[in-house]
Coordinates of C-alpha atoms in Angstrom, one line a residue:
X1061 CA -14.3 18.3 -27.7
X1062 CA -11.1 20.4 -28.3
X1063 CA -8.7 20.9 -25.9
X1064 CA -5.5 23.6 -26.7
X1065 CA -2.4 23.5 -24.7
X1066 CA 1.5 22.7 -24.2
X1067 CA 1.0 18.9 -25.7
X1068 CA 3.5 17.0 -23.5
X1069 CA 4.1 13.6 -26.0
X1070 CA 6.0 10.9 -23.8
X1071 CA 6.2 9.0 -27.1
X1072 CA 8.2 11.2 -29.2
X1073 CA 10.0 13.0 -26.1
X1074 CA 8.9 15.8 -27.2
X1075 CA 6.7 19.3 -26.2
X1076 CA 4.4 21.3 -28.5
X1077 CA 1.5 23.7 -29.1
X1078 CA -1.4 22.1 -30.7
X1079 CA -5.2 21.1 -29.9
X1080 CA -6.6 17.6 -29.2
X1081 CA -10.0 16.3 -30.3
X1082 CA -12.0 13.9 -28.4
X1083 CA -14.9 12.1 -30.2
X1084 CA -16.9 9.1 -27.9
X1085 CA -14.1 9.3 -25.2
X1086 CA -11.1 9.1 -27.7
X1087 CA -8.4 10.8 -28.8
X1088 CA -9.3 11.4 -32.7
X1089 CA -6.9 13.7 -33.5
X1090 CA -3.7 15.9 -32.3
X1091 CA -2.3 18.6 -34.5
X1092 CA 0.3 20.9 -33.8
X1093 CA -0.6 24.7 -33.9
X1094 CA 0.0 28.3 -32.7
X1095 CA -2.1 28.5 -29.5
X1096 CA -4.2 31.7 -30.4
X1097 CA -3.2 34.3 -27.8
X1098 CA -5.4 35.2 -24.3
X1099 CA -5.0 36.7 -21.1
X1100 CA -5.3 32.9 -18.8
X1101 CA -1.8 31.0 -19.6
X1102 CA -2.4 27.5 -21.3
X1103 CA -2.2 24.1 -19.1
X1104 CA 0.1 21.0 -20.3
X1105 CA -1.8 18.2 -21.2
X1106 CA 0.5 15.1 -20.6
X1107 CA -0.6 11.3 -19.3
X1108 CA -1.5 11.3 -16.2
X1109 CA 0.7 8.9 -13.5
X1110 CA -0.1 5.5 -12.6
X1111 CA 0.7 3.7 -8.6
X1112 CA 2.3 0.6 -10.2
X1113 CA 1.4 -1.6 -7.2
X1114 CA -1.1 -0.6 -4.5
X1115 CA -3.1 -2.2 -1.7
X1116 CA -6.6 0.3 -1.3
X1117 CA -7.5 -0.9 1.8
X1118 CA -4.4 0.3 3.0
X1119 CA -6.0 3.4 2.8
X1120 CA -9.2 2.3 4.6
X1121 CA -11.2 3.9 1.7
X1122 CA -13.5 1.4 -0.6
X1123 CA -12.6 2.3 -4.3
X1124 CA -14.6 4.7 -4.9
X1125 CA -13.4 7.3 -2.4
X1126 CA -9.8 5.9 -3.4
X1127 CA -9.9 6.8 -6.9
X1128 CA -11.7 10.5 -6.0
X1129 CA -8.7 11.4 -4.2
X1130 CA -6.4 9.6 -6.4
X1131 CA -7.3 11.3 -9.1
X1132 CA -7.0 14.8 -7.8
X1133 CA -3.5 14.3 -7.6
X1134 CA -3.5 13.4 -11.4
X1135 CA -3.5 9.5 -10.9
X1136 CA -5.6 8.2 -13.9
X1137 CA -5.5 4.5 -12.6
X1138 CA -3.8 2.1 -10.7
X1139 CA -2.5 -1.7 -10.2
X1140 CA -3.6 -3.1 -7.3
X1141 CA -3.1 -5.4 -5.5
X1142 CA -6.5 -6.8 -3.2
X1143 CA -4.6 -9.0 -1.0
X1144 CA -5.4 -8.0 2.1
X1145 CA -9.0 -8.1 1.7
X1146 CA -8.6 -11.9 0.1
X1147 CA -7.0 -12.5 3.1
X1148 CA -10.1 -12.0 5.6
X1149 CA -12.5 -13.1 2.8
X1150 CA -10.9 -15.1 -0.2
X1151 CA -11.9 -14.6 -3.9
X1152 CA -15.6 -12.8 -2.2
X1153 CA -12.9 -10.0 -0.9
X1154 CA -11.5 -9.6 -4.6
X1155 CA -15.1 -9.6 -6.1
X1156 CA -16.5 -7.3 -3.8
X1157 CA -13.1 -4.9 -4.5
X1158 CA -13.8 -5.3 -8.6
X1159 CA -17.3 -4.4 -8.1
X1160 CA -17.5 -1.5 -5.7
X1161 CA -14.4 0.1 -8.3
X1162 CA -17.3 -0.4 -10.8
X1163 CA -19.0 3.0 -9.1
X1164 CA -16.5 5.5 -10.3
X1165 CA -15.0 7.0 -13.6
X1166 CA -11.3 5.2 -12.7
X1167 CA -8.7 2.7 -13.9
X1168 CA -8.5 0.1 -11.8
X1169 CA -6.1 -3.2 -12.9
X1170 CA -6.8 -5.7 -10.0
X1171 CA -4.4 -8.5 -9.6
X1172 CA -4.9 -12.1 -8.1
X1173 CA -3.6 -12.5 -4.8
X1174 CA -0.4 -15.6 -4.8
X1175 CA -0.2 -16.2 -1.4
X1176 CA -3.5 -16.2 0.7
X1177 CA -2.4 -16.7 3.6
X1178 CA 1.3 -15.3 3.0
X1179 CA 2.5 -18.5 4.9
X1180 CA -0.6 -19.9 6.6
X1181 CA -0.1 -23.2 7.9
X1182 CA 1.5 -23.8 11.5
X1183 CA 2.5 -19.9 11.4
X1184 CA -0.3 -17.7 11.5
X1185 CA -3.9 -17.8 10.9
X1186 CA -5.9 -16.4 8.1
X1187 CA -9.4 -15.6 7.1
X1188 CA -9.3 -17.4 4.2
X1189 CA -7.0 -19.7 1.5
X1190 CA -6.9 -18.8 -1.8
X1191 CA -5.2 -21.9 -3.9
X1192 CA -3.8 -23.3 -7.2
X1193 CA -6.9 -24.1 -8.4
X1194 CA -8.4 -21.0 -7.7
X1195 CA -5.7 -18.9 -8.8
X1196 CA -6.0 -21.0 -12.7
X1197 CA -9.9 -19.7 -12.3
X1198 CA -9.2 -16.4 -11.7
X1199 CA -6.4 -16.3 -14.6
X1200 CA -8.7 -17.2 -17.1
X1201 CA -11.2 -13.8 -15.9
X1202 CA -11.0 -10.9 -18.1
X1203 CA -11.2 -8.5 -15.2
X1204 CA -8.0 -10.0 -13.3
X1205 CA -4.8 -8.5 -15.1
X1206 CA -1.9 -10.1 -13.1
X1207 CA -0.8 -12.3 -10.5
X1208 CA -0.1 -10.1 -7.4
X1209 CA 3.2 -10.3 -5.2
X1210 CA 4.4 -13.5 -4.8
X1211 CA 5.9 -13.4 -1.2
X1212 CA 6.8 -16.9 -1.1
X1213 CA 10.2 -17.0 -2.4
X1214 CA 11.4 -19.4 -0.6
X1215 CA 8.6 -22.0 -2.7
X1216 CA 9.9 -20.2 -5.6
X1217 CA 13.4 -21.0 -4.7
X1218 CA 12.6 -24.6 -3.8
X1219 CA 10.1 -24.5 -7.3
X1220 CA 7.2 -26.1 -4.5
X1221 CA 4.8 -27.4 -6.7
X1222 CA 1.8 -25.1 -5.9
X1223 CA 3.6 -22.2 -6.4
X1224 CA 4.9 -23.1 -9.6
X1225 CA 1.2 -24.5 -10.4
X1226 CA 0.1 -20.5 -9.7
X1227 CA 2.6 -18.9 -11.7
X1228 CA 2.4 -21.3 -14.2
X1229 CA -1.5 -20.3 -14.6
X1230 CA -0.6 -16.7 -14.8
X1231 CA 2.3 -17.0 -17.6
X1232 CA 0.0 -19.1 -19.6
X1233 CA -3.1 -16.6 -19.6
X1234 CA -0.3 -14.3 -21.1
X1235 CA -0.5 -12.0 -18.0
X1236 CA 2.6 -10.7 -15.4
X1237 CA 3.7 -11.8 -12.5
X1238 CA 4.9 -9.7 -9.4
X1239 CA 7.5 -10.4 -6.9
X1240 CA 8.4 -9.7 -3.3
X1241 CA 11.4 -10.8 -2.5
X1242 CA 13.3 -8.5 0.2
X1243 CA 17.1 -8.9 0.1
X1244 CA 17.4 -11.5 -2.6
X1245 CA 20.6 -10.6 -4.7
X1246 CA 23.1 -12.6 -6.8
X1247 CA 22.4 -16.2 -8.1
X1248 CA 18.5 -16.2 -6.2
X1249 CA 17.7 -13.1 -7.5
X1250 CA 18.2 -14.4 -11.1
X1251 CA 16.6 -17.9 -10.1
X1252 CA 13.7 -16.0 -8.9
X1253 CA 13.5 -14.4 -11.9
X1254 CA 13.7 -17.3 -14.0
X1255 CA 10.4 -18.8 -13.2
X1256 CA 8.7 -15.9 -14.5
X1257 CA 8.7 -13.1 -12.4
X1258 CA 9.0 -9.7 -13.5
X1259 CA 9.0 -6.7 -11.1
X1260 CA 9.9 -5.7 -7.3
X1261 CA 8.8 -3.6 -5.0
X1262 CA 10.1 -4.8 -2.1
X1263 CA 14.1 -3.5 -3.0
X1264 CA 15.4 -1.3 -0.1
X1265 CA 18.8 -0.9 -1.1
X1266 CA 20.6 0.4 -4.4
X1267 CA 22.6 -3.0 -4.9
X1268 CA 19.2 -4.6 -4.5
X1269 CA 17.8 -3.2 -7.2
X1270 CA 20.3 -3.4 -9.6
X1271 CA 20.7 -7.1 -8.8
X1272 CA 16.3 -7.2 -9.9
X1273 CA 17.3 -5.3 -13.2
X1274 CA 20.0 -7.6 -13.9
X1275 CA 18.0 -10.5 -13.7
X1276 CA 15.5 -8.3 -16.0
X1277 CA 13.3 -7.2 -13.1
X1278 CA 11.2 -3.9 -13.3
X1279 CA 12.0 -2.4 -9.8
X1280 CA 9.0 -0.5 -8.5
X1281 CA 10.3 2.2 -6.2
X1282 CA 8.3 2.8 -3.0
X1283 CA 7.7 5.6 -1.5
X1284 CA 4.9 5.2 1.1
X1285 CA 4.0 6.2 4.6
X1286 CA 5.6 3.2 6.7
X1287 CA 8.4 2.0 4.1
X1288 CA 10.4 5.0 2.0
X1289 CA 12.4 3.6 -0.6
X1290 CA 13.1 6.5 -3.2
X1291 CA 16.2 8.0 -1.6
X1292 CA 17.8 4.9 -2.2
X1293 CA 16.7 3.6 -4.9
X1294 CA 16.4 6.8 -7.0
X1295 CA 20.0 6.9 -8.7
X1296 CA 18.0 4.0 -10.7
X1297 CA 15.7 6.8 -12.5
X1298 CA 18.7 7.7 -14.7
X1299 CA 20.7 4.3 -15.0
X1300 CA 17.3 2.3 -16.1
X1301 CA 14.6 4.6 -16.8
X1302 CA 12.9 1.9 -18.8
X1303 CA 12.9 -0.7 -16.0
X1304 CA 11.1 1.3 -13.3
X1305 CA 7.9 2.5 -12.2
X1306 CA 6.4 3.9 -8.8
X1307 CA 4.5 3.0 -6.1
X1308 CA 3.4 3.9 -3.0
X1309 CA 2.2 0.4 -1.8
X1310 CA 0.7 1.2 1.7
X1311 CA -0.6 4.9 2.1
X1312 CA -2.0 6.1 5.2
X1313 CA -4.8 8.4 4.5
X1314 CA -3.6 11.2 5.9
X1315 CA -0.7 11.2 3.9
X1316 CA -2.7 10.2 0.7
X1317 CA -5.5 13.5 0.9
X1318 CA -1.4 15.2 0.5
X1319 CA -0.1 13.4 -2.1
X1320 CA 0.1 10.1 -4.7
X1321 CA 2.5 9.8 -7.0
X1322 CA 2.6 13.0 -8.2
X1323 CA 4.5 13.7 -4.5
X1324 CA 7.1 11.0 -5.9
X1325 CA 7.3 12.6 -9.2
X1326 CA 7.9 16.3 -7.9
X1327 CA 10.5 14.8 -5.8
X1328 CA 12.4 13.3 -8.3
X1329 CA 11.9 16.4 -10.8
X1330 CA 13.7 18.5 -7.5
X1331 CA 16.4 15.8 -7.8
X1332 CA 17.5 16.9 -11.2
X1333 CA 15.9 14.0 -12.8
X1334 CA 15.4 14.6 -16.8
X1335 CA 11.8 15.0 -17.4
X1336 CA 11.1 11.9 -19.7
X1337 CA 13.0 9.4 -17.6
X1338 CA 10.2 10.4 -14.7
X1339 CA 7.3 10.4 -17.1
X1340 CA 8.7 6.7 -18.4
X1341 CA 8.6 5.8 -14.6
X1342 CA 5.5 7.5 -14.0
X1343 CA 3.2 7.1 -16.6
X1344 CA 4.2 4.9 -19.2
X1345 CA 6.2 1.7 -17.9
X1346 CA 3.6 0.2 -16.2
X1347 CA 0.8 0.9 -19.2
X1348 CA 3.2 -1.1 -21.1
X1349 CA 4.3 -4.0 -18.6
X1350 CA 0.7 -4.6 -17.7
X1351 CA -1.0 -4.7 -21.0
X1352 CA -2.9 -1.7 -20.5
X1353 CA -4.8 0.5 -22.7
X1354 CA -5.4 3.6 -20.2
X1355 CA -3.9 6.1 -22.7
X1356 CA -0.6 7.8 -23.4
X1357 CA -1.7 11.0 -25.4
X1358 CA -1.4 9.4 -28.8
X1359 CA -4.4 9.6 -31.2
X1360 CA -6.5 6.5 -31.0
X1361 CA -5.6 6.6 -27.6
X1362 CA -8.8 6.8 -24.6
X1363 CA -8.6 10.3 -24.1
X1364 CA -7.5 10.1 -20.4
X1365 CA -4.6 12.7 -19.0
X1366 CA -4.0 15.3 -17.4
X1367 CA -3.4 19.2 -17.5
X1368 CA -0.8 20.5 -14.9
X1369 CA 0.3 24.6 -15.1
X1370 CA 3.8 24.1 -15.2
X1371 CA 6.6 21.2 -15.9
X1372 CA 8.4 22.1 -13.5
X1373 CA 9.1 20.5 -9.4
X1374 CA 6.2 22.7 -8.3
X1375 CA 3.5 21.7 -10.6
X1376 CA 0.0 21.7 -10.0
X1377 CA -2.7 19.0 -11.3
X1378 CA -5.7 21.6 -12.9
X1379 CA -7.7 18.9 -14.2
X1380 CA -8.1 15.0 -14.9
X1381 CA -10.0 13.6 -17.4
X1382 CA -10.4 9.9 -17.9
X1383 CA -12.4 8.3 -21.4
X1384 CA -13.0 12.1 -21.8
X1385 CA -14.7 13.4 -19.5
X1386 CA -13.6 15.8 -16.7
X1387 CA -13.5 13.8 -13.5
X1388 CA -11.5 16.7 -11.3
X1389 CA -11.1 20.3 -12.1
X1390 CA -8.9 22.4 -9.4
X1391 CA -11.8 24.8 -9.0
X1392 CA -13.9 22.1 -8.8
X1393 CA -15.7 23.2 -12.5
X1394 CA -17.0 19.8 -12.9
X1395 CA -19.8 18.8 -13.9
X1396 CA -18.9 14.9 -12.6
X1397 CA -16.8 16.1 -10.0
X1398 CA -20.3 18.4 -8.4
X1399 CA -22.1 15.2 -8.8
X1400 CA -19.2 13.2 -6.8
X1401 CA -19.5 16.0 -4.0
X1402 CA -23.0 15.7 -3.9
X1403 CA -23.2 11.9 -3.6
X1404 CA -23.3 10.5 0.2
X1405 CA -20.8 10.0 2.3
X1406 CA -22.1 6.6 3.5
X1407 CA -22.0 3.8 0.9
X1408 CA -25.1 1.9 0.0
X1409 CA -23.8 -0.8 -2.2
X1410 CA -24.9 -3.9 -0.2
X1411 CA -24.0 -5.5 3.6
X1412 CA -20.4 -4.5 4.9
X1413 CA -19.0 -8.1 4.3
X1414 CA -16.9 -9.3 7.0
X1415 CA -15.0 -11.9 9.1
X1416 CA -14.5 -11.6 12.7
X1417 CA -15.7 -13.7 15.6
X1418 CA -13.4 -12.6 18.3
X1419 CA -14.1 -12.2 21.9
X1420 CA -13.1 -9.6 24.2
X1421 CA -10.1 -10.1 26.5
X1422 CA -8.8 -10.0 30.1
X1423 CA -5.4 -9.1 31.4
X1424 CA -5.0 -13.1 32.5
X1425 CA -4.7 -13.9 28.7
X1426 CA -1.9 -11.1 28.5
X1427 CA 0.8 -12.6 31.3
X1428 CA 4.1 -13.5 29.9
X1429 CA 5.6 -14.6 32.7
X1430 CA 9.0 -13.1 32.7
X1431 CA 11.7 -14.0 35.6
X1432 CA 15.3 -12.8 36.3
X1433 CA 18.2 -14.8 33.9
X1434 CA 15.8 -15.4 31.2
X1435 CA 16.9 -14.9 28.0
X1436 CA 14.5 -12.4 26.0
X1437 CA 13.8 -12.0 22.1
X1438 CA 13.0 -8.5 21.2
X1439 CA 11.8 -7.2 17.6
X1440 CA 13.6 -4.2 16.7
X1441 CA 11.3 -2.0 14.7
X1442 CA 12.5 1.0 12.8
X1443 CA 10.5 4.2 12.1
X1444 CA 10.6 4.7 8.0
X1445 CA 11.1 0.6 7.0
X1446 CA 9.6 -2.5 7.4
X1447 CA 12.4 -4.8 8.3
X1448 CA 13.0 -5.3 11.8
X1449 CA 16.1 -6.1 14.1
X1450 CA 16.2 -9.1 16.0
X1451 CA 17.3 -8.3 19.9
X1452 CA 18.6 -11.1 22.0
X1453 CA 18.7 -9.7 26.0
X1454 CA 19.3 -11.8 29.2
X1455 CA 17.2 -10.4 31.7
X1456 CA 18.7 -9.2 35.2
X1457 CA 17.6 -7.0 38.2
X1458 CA 17.8 -4.6 35.7
X1459 CA 16.2 -5.5 32.7
X1460 CA 18.0 -4.2 29.1
X1461 CA 20.1 -1.7 30.7
X1462 CA 23.2 -2.2 28.7
X1463 CA 20.9 -2.4 25.8
X1464 CA 18.0 0.3 26.1
X1465 CA 15.8 1.1 28.9
X1466 CA 13.4 -0.9 29.6
X1467 CA 10.4 1.1 30.0
X1468 CA 10.9 1.6 25.9
X1469 CA 10.3 -1.8 25.3
X1470 CA 6.5 -2.3 25.1
X1471 CA 4.5 -5.5 24.8
X1472 CA 3.1 -6.5 21.9
X1473 CA 0.1 -8.8 20.7
X1474 CA -1.4 -10.6 18.1
X1475 CA -4.9 -12.0 18.3
X1476 CA -6.6 -14.4 16.1
X1477 CA -9.8 -13.3 15.1
X1478 CA -11.3 -16.1 12.6
X1479 CA -11.3 -18.5 15.6
X1480 CA -13.7 -18.6 18.7
X1481 CA -11.5 -19.2 21.7
X1482 CA -8.2 -17.9 20.6
X1483 CA -5.7 -17.0 22.9
X1484 CA -3.3 -14.1 22.3
X1485 CA 0.3 -14.7 21.6
X1486 CA 2.6 -11.9 23.4
X1487 CA 5.7 -10.5 22.6
X1488 CA 7.8 -7.8 23.2
X1489 CA 8.9 -4.7 20.8
X1490 CA 10.9 -1.8 20.9
X1491 CA 11.2 0.9 18.7
X1492 CA 7.7 2.5 19.2
X1493 CA 8.5 4.7 21.9
X1494 CA 5.0 4.8 23.7
X1495 CA 5.2 6.5 27.4
X1496 CA 1.7 5.7 28.9
X1497 CA -0.9 3.8 26.5
X1498 CA -1.5 1.9 23.8
X1499 CA -2.6 1.1 20.3
X1500 CA -4.4 -1.5 18.6
X1501 CA -5.9 -2.2 15.1
X1502 CA -7.2 -5.3 12.8
X1503 CA -5.3 -3.9 10.0
X1504 CA -2.3 -6.4 10.4
X1505 CA -0.4 -7.3 7.4
X1506 CA -1.6 -10.2 5.9
X1507 CA -3.8 -11.9 8.1
X1508 CA -5.0 -9.3 9.4
X1509 CA -6.2 -10.6 12.8
X1510 CA -5.6 -7.8 16.1
X1511 CA -2.6 -6.6 16.4
X1512 CA -1.6 -4.2 19.3
X1513 CA 1.4 -2.3 21.1
X1514 CA 1.0 -0.6 24.5
X1515 CA 2.8 0.0 27.8
X1516 CA 0.4 -1.2 30.1
X1517 CA -2.1 -4.3 30.3
X1518 CA -5.0 -2.9 31.0
X1519 CA -4.3 -0.3 27.9
X1520 CA -3.8 -3.3 26.3
X1521 CA -7.1 -5.3 26.9
X1522 CA -8.8 -2.0 26.7
X1523 CA -7.9 -1.2 23.0
X1524 CA -8.0 -4.7 21.8
X1525 CA -11.7 -4.8 23.4
X1526 CA -12.6 -2.0 21.6
X1527 CA -11.4 -3.5 18.0
X1528 CA -13.4 -6.3 19.1
X1529 CA -16.3 -4.3 19.6
X1530 CA -16.4 -2.6 16.5
X1531 CA -15.3 -5.6 14.6
X1532 CA -12.6 -4.2 13.4
X1533 CA -10.6 -0.7 13.5
X1534 CA -8.4 1.3 14.9
X1535 CA -7.9 2.6 18.2
X1536 CA -5.5 4.7 20.6
X1537 CA -6.0 4.7 24.4
X1538 CA -4.3 6.7 27.0
X1539 CA -4.9 6.8 30.3
X1540 CA -8.0 9.9 30.1
X1541 CA -8.5 8.9 26.3
X1542 CA -9.9 6.5 24.1
X1543 CA -10.3 7.4 20.2
X1544 CA -11.0 5.4 17.1
X1545 CA -11.9 4.5 13.8
X1546 CA -14.8 1.8 13.3
X1547 CA -13.8 -0.6 10.0
X1548 CA -16.9 -2.7 9.2
X1549 CA -15.7 -3.7 5.4
X1550 CA -13.7 -6.5 5.9
X1551 CA -12.1 -4.8 9.3
X1552 CA -9.7 -3.2 6.9
X1553 CA -12.2 -0.1 5.1
X1554 CA -14.7 2.2 6.7
X1555 CA -18.1 3.4 4.4
X1556 CA -17.0 7.1 5.0
X1557 CA -15.7 9.9 2.4
X1558 CA -12.3 9.9 1.9
X1559 CA -11.4 13.0 3.7
X1560 CA -13.3 12.3 6.7
X1561 CA -11.4 9.3 7.2
X1562 CA -7.9 11.3 6.5
X1563 CA -9.4 13.5 9.3
X1564 CA -10.1 11.0 11.6
X1565 CA -7.0 9.0 11.2
X1566 CA -5.3 12.5 11.5
X1567 CA -6.6 13.0 14.8
X1568 CA -5.8 9.3 15.8
X1569 CA -1.9 9.5 14.8
X1570 CA -2.0 13.4 16.3
X1571 CA -3.0 11.3 19.7
X1572 CA -0.3 8.6 19.6
X1573 CA 2.0 11.2 19.4
X1574 CA 0.6 12.7 22.7
X1575 CA 1.6 9.0 24.4
X1576 CA 5.1 9.1 23.1
X1577 CA 5.3 7.4 19.9
X1578 CA 7.3 9.9 17.0
X1579 CA 6.9 7.1 14.4
X1580 CA 5.7 8.9 11.1
X1581 CA 2.9 5.8 10.7
X1582 CA 2.6 3.8 14.1
X1583 CA -0.3 1.8 12.8
X1584 CA 1.5 0.9 9.4
X1585 CA 4.5 0.3 11.1
X1586 CA 3.0 -2.2 14.1
X1587 CA 0.8 -3.6 11.1
X1588 CA 3.7 -5.1 9.6
X1589 CA 5.4 -6.5 12.8
X1590 CA 3.2 -9.3 11.9
X1591 CA 4.2 -9.9 8.4
X1592 CA 6.3 -12.9 9.0
X1593 CA 7.5 -12.9 5.2
X1594 CA 9.7 -9.8 6.2
X1595 CA 12.8 -10.3 8.0
X1596 CA 14.0 -10.8 10.8
X1597 CA 11.8 -11.0 13.6
X1598 CA 8.1 -11.2 13.6
X1599 CA 4.9 -11.4 16.0
X1600 CA 1.8 -13.7 14.4
X1601 CA -1.0 -15.2 16.2
X1602 CA 0.8 -18.8 16.8
X1603 CA 4.3 -17.8 17.2
X1604 CA 7.2 -15.5 17.8
X1605 CA 9.0 -16.1 14.0
X1606 CA 12.6 -15.7 12.9
X1607 CA 11.3 -15.0 9.7
X1608 CA 15.1 -15.4 8.5
X1609 CA 15.0 -18.6 9.0
X1610 CA 11.7 -19.3 8.8
X1611 CA 11.4 -21.0 12.4
X1612 CA 9.2 -20.7 15.7
X1613 CA 11.0 -19.2 18.4
X1614 CA 10.4 -18.8 22.4
X1615 CA 9.6 -15.2 23.6
X1616 CA 11.8 -16.0 26.6
X1617 CA 13.8 -18.9 27.6

């Protein structure tokens, strides 16, 4: 097979007209030549984009459907951390994702989740545990490429034996260790990096990013649905193009169908960054860092690349080719694409694995017992950020009068789905702006217990009990309506087509907006209200956690 066009060589940083010969999925020859004249313009042939850190489960799609959407945006591979499903099912969940990924022409590099659970112990309840002994076994496997985000940065700084054993098992197998250390700078950042950790996707300020790079770590610039760090970190693309990757991390399905890494690339080009620096971040650095042989459009590489109509900020992906097979074309002319579109939406690769034993609750389970004179600790959620504020307000005759209107403070619930007879943990949250209703879901990072936010106990009970009935899913309840998406695969994913999931997700988000929440990604933001490794105040199924000082505190006192 011979391809002709404008060849984008990211290694020599030049564009030239030429032909590319592919045999058995490998590029065997690249020739510079004058392109024959024709009416239809030639496309630009260039390496495809790579998401440097993503949780496929956050798309609510199984790997096949995730790949089908990603390839339409010019993504040819992802560095995937399956710690969402691992927190539900352990190594069984990791194996499920790898097995499911083998159903599609796409590149997946799966990591071994380093923190299952994120904290565990008396802090939160997860569905499984992956200890150092299991990490050692995983690291010896060829289908595991790295140790995924080391969220337990206090354990790293304190040289915890179990944590260090996981890191050492990875390094001894010649594989990289990903980081997760929000807010860490200076000497502590250097200590964290010195342990052998070489990336971080949690940098949210330019100071953090520069500190990370100064310590020898690559910064993975994140632009997901809830966490959006590109605008603050984008100077790094020019300052340190060899030390930057791009990622979406957690991308909601209705955002995902609109764009992926290509959206970040377009923004960077529109912002005037050098084309080659952007390509370095989007195509090259992930392959080099994770020792991937997915192809950089060189002789001897796998014939994996994309064709675009231009190299400006408004480029369109015309075709995606992986290992010599055209798996996506804009005009649907690919035989492989047609066969994939003809595949049934319901998947048939075995039973849907899950871990869900929670029982329905009543309004009595949500009683808080607030009274005048109490000091109340409130989670302050912020749209577009995973960080939260920690507000302390004294209850009076007019609660929160001097801080914000009482009706804008809502109850938040985290309910253990893994142990029968558990009681919901109830706290307070500000920032969601719900007017009259509730939202709930079984997606709650990282343990994925049931999480809910609502204006009235009756709505909360209705939403939570619907999640229990479905054995996992997302729910919106208003005074007159209830919408949901069942997620029977680990309470995280649906056995539906990617576009069907995106459509249902869009309907849910529109209904959430109708009941007063203006957040861009309310379900993802809510999911992170239960993650105790991100500051400042979070709610787990066991405690309200002061996550700066890593200690439980009462909701009111």
